[in-house]
Structures are given as C-alpha cells and as structure tokens.
Amino acid sequence: MSSSMWYIMQSIQSKYSLSERLIRTIAAIRSFPHDNVEDLIRGGADVNCTHGTLKPLHCACMVSDADCVELLLEKGAEVMFLTLSHQ
C-alpha cells in the first residue's frame, strides 16, 4: 500500500467511529468489496447503530447484499425498525 493510500485510510479510520464505518462500508460494498463488514463488527461496530435515518440492515438491503443481511441478522440486527419514511 502506498504511503498516500495509508494516510487516506488512517484519516478515514480516525474520522469515523466503527459503527459509522460499518454503515459506510455496507453502502459502498460494490465499490470496495474487499472492506470486511465482519471485521468491523468483530472490532465492536454496533449492528444497530443509526446513521441519519438508516441502520446497517437497511443499507445491506438497499444494495441487495444477501450475505451481509444474513451476517447482520446473525449478529443481532433489529428487524422491526422503521426509517422516518416508514420503510
């Protein structure tokens, strides 16, 4: 990894909490498939954190990632949560 890429990654990691990084990683899973959602959860990211009006489970459903949905459910993601638009 180049030093500039390392700096960018360090900046991102220090700027966002694990839970915020979890949602961002899921939302960008197609762009960055090598980012590991399971590692973030294992590191302490909250599978029920709210970012704006969304939770990680909403993001995984929006990007149609069945594996990520399954993982989040296994780790205790809340199923009966509605967004502000009642979805």
Short mmCIF file of C-alpha atoms in Angstrom, two decimals:
data_model
loop_
_atom_site.label_atom_id
_atom_site.label_comp_id
_atom_site.label_asym_id
_atom_site.label_seq_id
_atom_site.Cartn_x
_atom_site.Cartn_y
_atom_site.Cartn_z
CA MET A 1 0.00 0.00 0.00
CA SER A 2 1.38 3.38 -0.94
CA SER A 3 2.05 5.93 1.78
CA SER A 4 -0.63 8.27 0.42
CA MET A 5 -3.23 5.47 0.47
CA TRP A 6 -2.16 4.60 4.02
CA TYR A 7 -2.63 8.24 5.06
CA ILE A 8 -6.10 8.35 3.50
CA MET A 9 -7.12 5.15 5.27
CA GLN A 10 -5.79 6.40 8.61
CA SER A 11 -7.68 9.67 8.18
CA ILE A 12 -10.92 7.83 7.47
CA GLN A 13 -10.42 5.45 10.37
CA SER A 14 -9.79 8.25 12.85
CA LYS A 15 -12.61 10.41 11.48
CA TYR A 16 -15.43 7.87 11.83
CA SER A 17 -16.44 5.51 14.62
CA LEU A 18 -16.53 1.77 13.93
CA SER A 19 -20.32 1.91 13.69
CA GLU A 20 -20.22 4.77 11.16
CA ARG A 21 -17.60 2.88 9.16
CA LEU A 22 -19.86 -0.20 9.21
CA ILE A 23 -22.70 1.68 7.50
CA ARG A 24 -20.34 3.39 5.05
CA THR A 25 -18.70 0.06 4.19
CA ILE A 26 -22.03 -1.64 3.55
CA ALA A 27 -23.30 1.28 1.45
CA ALA A 28 -20.13 1.18 -0.67
CA ILE A 29 -19.78 -2.62 -0.77
CA ARG A 30 -19.81 -2.75 -4.57
CA SER A 31 -17.13 -0.08 -4.84
CA PHE A 32 -14.94 -1.54 -2.12
CA PRO A 33 -15.77 -5.27 -1.89
CA HIS A 34 -12.55 -6.04 -0.01
CA ASP A 35 -13.64 -3.99 3.02
CA ASN A 36 -14.73 -6.56 5.56
CA VAL A 37 -18.00 -5.93 7.35
CA GLU A 38 -17.40 -8.89 9.64
CA ASP A 39 -14.08 -7.42 10.81
CA LEU A 40 -15.79 -4.13 11.71
CA ILE A 41 -18.46 -5.99 13.70
CA ARG A 42 -15.84 -8.14 15.41
CA GLY A 43 -13.97 -4.93 16.25
CA GLY A 44 -17.01 -3.57 18.07
CA ALA A 45 -19.18 -1.83 15.47
CA ASP A 46 -22.81 -1.65 16.56
CA VAL A 47 -25.06 -3.56 14.12
CA ASN A 48 -27.99 -1.44 15.32
CA CYS A 49 -26.39 1.99 15.09
CA THR A 50 -28.36 4.68 13.30
CA HIS A 51 -26.77 6.92 10.70
CA GLY A 52 -29.26 9.61 9.79
CA THR A 53 -32.38 7.51 9.44
CA LEU A 54 -30.71 4.26 8.37
CA LYS A 55 -29.33 1.24 10.15
CA PRO A 56 -26.78 -1.20 8.70
CA LEU A 57 -29.56 -3.68 7.86
CA HIS A 58 -31.34 -1.04 5.74
CA CYS A 59 -28.11 -0.35 3.85
CA ALA A 60 -27.45 -4.04 3.21
CA CYS A 61 -30.98 -4.43 1.85
CA MET A 62 -30.64 -1.32 -0.33
CA VAL A 63 -27.50 -2.71 -2.01
CA SER A 64 -29.08 -6.20 -2.29
CA ASP A 65 -26.29 -7.93 -0.38
CA ALA A 66 -27.90 -11.12 0.98
CA ASP A 67 -24.68 -12.29 2.65
CA CYS A 68 -24.37 -9.01 4.53
CA VAL A 69 -28.05 -9.13 5.55
CA GLU A 70 -27.57 -12.66 6.87
CA LEU A 71 -24.44 -11.66 8.79
CA LEU A 72 -26.15 -8.65 10.37
CA LEU A 73 -29.13 -10.77 11.42
CA GLU A 74 -26.81 -13.39 12.93
CA LYS A 75 -25.09 -10.63 14.90
CA GLY A 76 -28.37 -9.29 16.31
CA ALA A 77 -29.54 -6.60 13.89
CA GLU A 78 -33.03 -5.33 14.74
CA VAL A 79 -35.59 -6.34 12.13
CA MET A 80 -38.60 -4.33 13.29
CA PHE A 81 -37.07 -0.84 13.00
CA LEU A 82 -38.70 1.70 10.65
CA THR A 83 -36.98 4.61 8.98
CA LEU A 84 -38.57 8.05 9.13
CA SER A 85 -40.26 7.21 5.81
CA HIS A 86 -41.71 4.08 7.49
CA GLN A 87 -39.74 1.54 5.47
#
